[in-house]
Steps between C-alpha positions, in 0.01 A plus 500: 500500500870473584664189644536517877755327716502402866752286687289185463299547183509653154184584304493563126207634302479546126185697428483414131500124559333498844775266619579516866771317687629498856828344616542407866834408655476188718736506799616190687352429842596262781850438361359339184726684250198490263478825307335594175223697335127492457379658177134599486378576149148587390376286212140526376375651826665238721840492669767245414734451797839354408734413786868425433706391801867415541637254757178298539590158646511219243170316474309763699140597432442824687157656550472863390229757566412865486423602858343806660762711677874532467820304548641355718169387655215533249142419598236276346518357149307700241615321183646149505766445234639185343784341695856597413668195344851507354509871582191600299128558553253647248141575603219705345279670759158644419570864583656784300800695628298812584260303720793312653668833577184622673545215750847608619686429719567154355801269497614201292616229739660156457475228763757228569252220419134407544594317821702799626272778378576720801865524392541783250798472263456807278280809496448823305262794545277628219520880500 
């Protein structure tokens, strides 16, 4: 299988090692200036989601999720992720990339805070 590229995501597959990885660009929302990437990598049949964000406010702890739907207004939460703190979040979710892909459309979304969860600060579509 050859690597494929879309505006929001890149998927890599190496057949010999069965490694799969998807990179999602996170775009700022609501004048947050918070941009970054979400890397989804299959490890032992599960998916490790690593979020790296620039311009997160100092001391912030921002909820992150994989939602049904697409940016800028994704739907319900499908997979809660660990909060982004100091620009980073790493979460292992109990689904492989193929099964995750079967659930598309999905989006990775960051919220301003737990108290202001309706304010989205960054979002990227999984393609």
